[in-house]
Coordinates of C-alpha atoms in Angstrom, one line a residue:
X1 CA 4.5 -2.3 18.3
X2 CA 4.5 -1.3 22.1
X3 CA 6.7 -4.9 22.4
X4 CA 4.1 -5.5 24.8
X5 CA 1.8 -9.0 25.2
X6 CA -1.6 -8.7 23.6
X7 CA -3.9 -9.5 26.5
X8 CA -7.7 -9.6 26.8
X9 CA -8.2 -10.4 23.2
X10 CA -11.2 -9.0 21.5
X11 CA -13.2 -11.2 19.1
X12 CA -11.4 -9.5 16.0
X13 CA -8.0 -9.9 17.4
X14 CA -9.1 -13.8 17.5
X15 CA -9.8 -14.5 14.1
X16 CA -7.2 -12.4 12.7
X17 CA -3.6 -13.0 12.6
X18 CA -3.0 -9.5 14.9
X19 CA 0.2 -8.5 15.8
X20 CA -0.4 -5.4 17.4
X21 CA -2.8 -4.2 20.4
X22 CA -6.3 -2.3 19.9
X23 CA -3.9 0.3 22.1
X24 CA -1.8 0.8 19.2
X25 CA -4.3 0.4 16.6
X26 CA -6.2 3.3 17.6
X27 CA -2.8 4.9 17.7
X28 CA -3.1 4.3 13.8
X29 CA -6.3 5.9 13.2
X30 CA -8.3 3.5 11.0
X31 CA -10.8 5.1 8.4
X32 CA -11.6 2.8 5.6
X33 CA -11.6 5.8 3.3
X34 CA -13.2 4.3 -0.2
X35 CA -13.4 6.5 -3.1
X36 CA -13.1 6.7 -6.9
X37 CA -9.9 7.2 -9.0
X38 CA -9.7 7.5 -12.4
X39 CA -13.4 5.5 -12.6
X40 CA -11.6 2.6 -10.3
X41 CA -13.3 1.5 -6.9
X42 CA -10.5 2.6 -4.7
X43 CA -9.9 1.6 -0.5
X44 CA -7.6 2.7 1.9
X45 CA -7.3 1.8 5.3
X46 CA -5.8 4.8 6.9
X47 CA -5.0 8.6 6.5
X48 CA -0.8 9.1 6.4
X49 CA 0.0 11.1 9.5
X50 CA 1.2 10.9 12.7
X51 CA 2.0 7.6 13.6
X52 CA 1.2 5.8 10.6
X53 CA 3.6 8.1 8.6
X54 CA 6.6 7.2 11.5
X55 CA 6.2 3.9 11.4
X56 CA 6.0 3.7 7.5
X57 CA 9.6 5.5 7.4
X58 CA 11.0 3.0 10.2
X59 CA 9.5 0.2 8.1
X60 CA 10.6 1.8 4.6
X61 CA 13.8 3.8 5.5
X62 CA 15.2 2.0 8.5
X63 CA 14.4 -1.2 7.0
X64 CA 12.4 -2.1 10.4
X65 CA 11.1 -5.3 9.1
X66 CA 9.8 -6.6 11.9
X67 CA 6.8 -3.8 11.6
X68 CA 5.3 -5.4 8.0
X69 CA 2.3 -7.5 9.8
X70 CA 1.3 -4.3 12.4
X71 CA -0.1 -2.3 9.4
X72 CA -3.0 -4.4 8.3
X73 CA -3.1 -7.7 9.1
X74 CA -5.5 -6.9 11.5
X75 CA -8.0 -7.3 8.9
X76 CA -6.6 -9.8 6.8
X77 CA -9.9 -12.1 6.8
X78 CA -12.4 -8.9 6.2
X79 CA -10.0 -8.3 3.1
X80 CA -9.5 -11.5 2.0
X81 CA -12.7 -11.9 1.5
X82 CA -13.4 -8.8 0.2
X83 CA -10.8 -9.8 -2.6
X84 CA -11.7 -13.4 -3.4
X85 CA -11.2 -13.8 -7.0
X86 CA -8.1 -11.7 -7.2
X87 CA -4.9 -11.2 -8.8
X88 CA -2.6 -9.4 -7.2
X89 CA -0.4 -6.4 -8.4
X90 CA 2.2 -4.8 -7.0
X91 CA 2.7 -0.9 -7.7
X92 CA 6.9 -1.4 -7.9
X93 CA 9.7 0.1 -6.7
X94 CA 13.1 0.3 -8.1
X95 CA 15.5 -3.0 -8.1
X96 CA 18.0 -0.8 -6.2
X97 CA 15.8 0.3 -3.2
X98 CA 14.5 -3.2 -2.7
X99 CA 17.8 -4.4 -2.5
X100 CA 19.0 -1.9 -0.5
X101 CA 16.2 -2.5 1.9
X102 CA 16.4 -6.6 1.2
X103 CA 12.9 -6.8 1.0
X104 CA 9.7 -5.2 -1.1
X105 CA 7.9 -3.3 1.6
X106 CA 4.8 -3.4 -0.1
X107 CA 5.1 -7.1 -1.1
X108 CA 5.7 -7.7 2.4
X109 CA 2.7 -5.4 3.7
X110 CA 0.0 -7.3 1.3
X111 CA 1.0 -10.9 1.8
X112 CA -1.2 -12.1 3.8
X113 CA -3.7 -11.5 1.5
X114 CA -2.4 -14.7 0.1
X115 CA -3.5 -13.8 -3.5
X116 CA -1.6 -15.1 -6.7
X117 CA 0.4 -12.6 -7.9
X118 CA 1.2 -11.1 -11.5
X119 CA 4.7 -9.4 -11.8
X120 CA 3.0 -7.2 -14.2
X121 CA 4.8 -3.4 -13.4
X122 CA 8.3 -2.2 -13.2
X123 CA 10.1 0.8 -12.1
X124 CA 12.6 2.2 -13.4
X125 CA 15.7 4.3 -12.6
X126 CA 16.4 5.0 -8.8
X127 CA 14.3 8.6 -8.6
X128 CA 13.8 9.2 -5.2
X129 CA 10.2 10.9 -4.0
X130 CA 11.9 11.6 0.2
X131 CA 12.5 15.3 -1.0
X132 CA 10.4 15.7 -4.1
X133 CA 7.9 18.7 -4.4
X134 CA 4.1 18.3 -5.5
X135 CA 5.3 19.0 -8.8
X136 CA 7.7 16.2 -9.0
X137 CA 6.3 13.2 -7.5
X138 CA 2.9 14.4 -10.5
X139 CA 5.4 13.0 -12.4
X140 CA 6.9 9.9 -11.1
X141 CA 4.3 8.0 -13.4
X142 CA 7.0 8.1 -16.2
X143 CA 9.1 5.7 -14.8
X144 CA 6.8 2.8 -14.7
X145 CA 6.7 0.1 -17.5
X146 CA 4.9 -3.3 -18.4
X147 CA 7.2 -5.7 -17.3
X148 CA 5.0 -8.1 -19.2
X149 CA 2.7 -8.8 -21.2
X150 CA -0.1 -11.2 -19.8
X151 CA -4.1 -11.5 -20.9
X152 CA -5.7 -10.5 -18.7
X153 CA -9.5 -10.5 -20.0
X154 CA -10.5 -13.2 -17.8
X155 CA -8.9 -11.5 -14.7
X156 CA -9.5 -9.5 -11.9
X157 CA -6.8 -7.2 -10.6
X158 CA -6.2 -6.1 -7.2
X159 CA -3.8 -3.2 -7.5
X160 CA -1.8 -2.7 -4.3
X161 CA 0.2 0.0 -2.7
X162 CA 1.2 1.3 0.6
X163 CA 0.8 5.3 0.2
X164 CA -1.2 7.0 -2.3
X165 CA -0.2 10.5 -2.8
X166 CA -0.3 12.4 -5.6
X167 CA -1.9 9.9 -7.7
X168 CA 0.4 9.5 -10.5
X169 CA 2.3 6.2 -9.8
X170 CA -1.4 5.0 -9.6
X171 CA -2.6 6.7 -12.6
X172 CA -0.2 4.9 -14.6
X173 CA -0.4 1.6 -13.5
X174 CA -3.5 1.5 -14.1
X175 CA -3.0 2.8 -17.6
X176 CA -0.6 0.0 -18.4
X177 CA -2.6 -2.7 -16.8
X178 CA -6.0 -1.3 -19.1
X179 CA -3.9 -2.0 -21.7
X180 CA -3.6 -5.9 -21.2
X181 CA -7.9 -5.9 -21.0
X182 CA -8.6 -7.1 -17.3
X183 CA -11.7 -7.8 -16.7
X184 CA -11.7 -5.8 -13.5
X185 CA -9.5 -3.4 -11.7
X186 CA -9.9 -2.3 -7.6
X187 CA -7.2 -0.5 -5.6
X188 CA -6.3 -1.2 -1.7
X189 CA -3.8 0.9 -0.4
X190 CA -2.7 1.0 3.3
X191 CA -2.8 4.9 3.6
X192 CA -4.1 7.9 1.9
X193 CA -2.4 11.5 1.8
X194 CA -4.5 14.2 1.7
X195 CA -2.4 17.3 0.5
X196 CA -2.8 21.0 1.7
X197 CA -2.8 23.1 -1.1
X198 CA -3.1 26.0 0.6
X199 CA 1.1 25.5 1.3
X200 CA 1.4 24.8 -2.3
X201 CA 0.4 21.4 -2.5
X202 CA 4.4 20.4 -1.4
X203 CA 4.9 17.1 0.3
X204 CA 8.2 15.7 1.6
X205 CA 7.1 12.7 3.2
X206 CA 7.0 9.7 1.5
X207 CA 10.1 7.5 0.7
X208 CA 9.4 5.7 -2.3

């Protein structure tokens, strides 16, 4: 990220497939956050600010691609093994952004978690969430769909994304995916956006 040589490994940075300094990790704030959301065992690595929320938008909106392995690959054996036994899924975006971007961020972000992956959601219509109030992105959850229908009664599901914000993209993935009968569901997201409702809950941040 700094475009500088990682020297002085540290024992983590040696067992992991880093990309990016402890300098400019710290610059990233790691928290670990776990927490429950709708009854689901729920992780995410950061808070979305400051850096993390600039170099999501380069990586997202300037199509920087070259930034997908600094967010968390880092810790891609204490998550691999955290996961063993998974299935992946993919909260979606919309055809048109990922082809506009020509890549899925968040596909991209999550791959070296080397899981097998279920193409289980899909989004649809090209809403954009860049300038979307509170209000709005609550209810975003409308535009995903079962792209599939799989049994999934004998499977665990590790649903991914890179920002949770409101909630409701979440909410109704999971809603669809309880409807297929998995035999688990956790969530890993790369960041977590705590609102401040005291300015009316309004958030203008995320591209999605």
């Amino acid at each position: 990220m700094c475009f500088k040589e990682i020297r002085n490994k540290s024992f983590h940075h040696l067992f992991n497939n880093a990309s990016i300094c402890d300098k400019c990790l710290q610059k990233y704030h790691p928290k670990f956050k776990q927490f429950i959301f709708e009854g689901i065992n729920a992780l995410s690595i950061y808070e979305y600010k400051d850096t993390i929320k600039e170099k999501l938008f380069a990586f997202k909106g300037c199509y920087d691609y070259e930034l997908y392995s600094t967010f968390l690959n880092i810790y891609e054996n204490e998550l691999r093994i955290k996961y063993i036994g998974f299935y992946i899924v993919f909260v979606p975006s919309t055809k048109e952004s990922n082809e506009a971007r020509g890549f899925n961020h968040v596909k991209e972000m999550f791959k070296f978690l080397k899981l097998p992956e279920l193409d289980l959601l899909r989004k649809e219509g090209n809403d954009k969430q860049a300038k979307s109030t509170y209000q709005e992105r609550k209810k975003v959850g409308k535009h995903i769909v079962l792209a599939s229908k799989i049994d999934l009664r004998n499977k665990k599901i590790l649903l991914v994304d890179d920002v949770i914000t409101t909630g409701a993209t979440l909410k109704a993935s999971i809603n669809l995916i309880k409807s297929l009968n998995p035999l688990k569901i956790e969530i890993l997201t790369m960041a977590k956006r705590e609102f401040d409702y005291s300015k009316g809950g309004k958030n203008i941040d995320v591209i999605k």
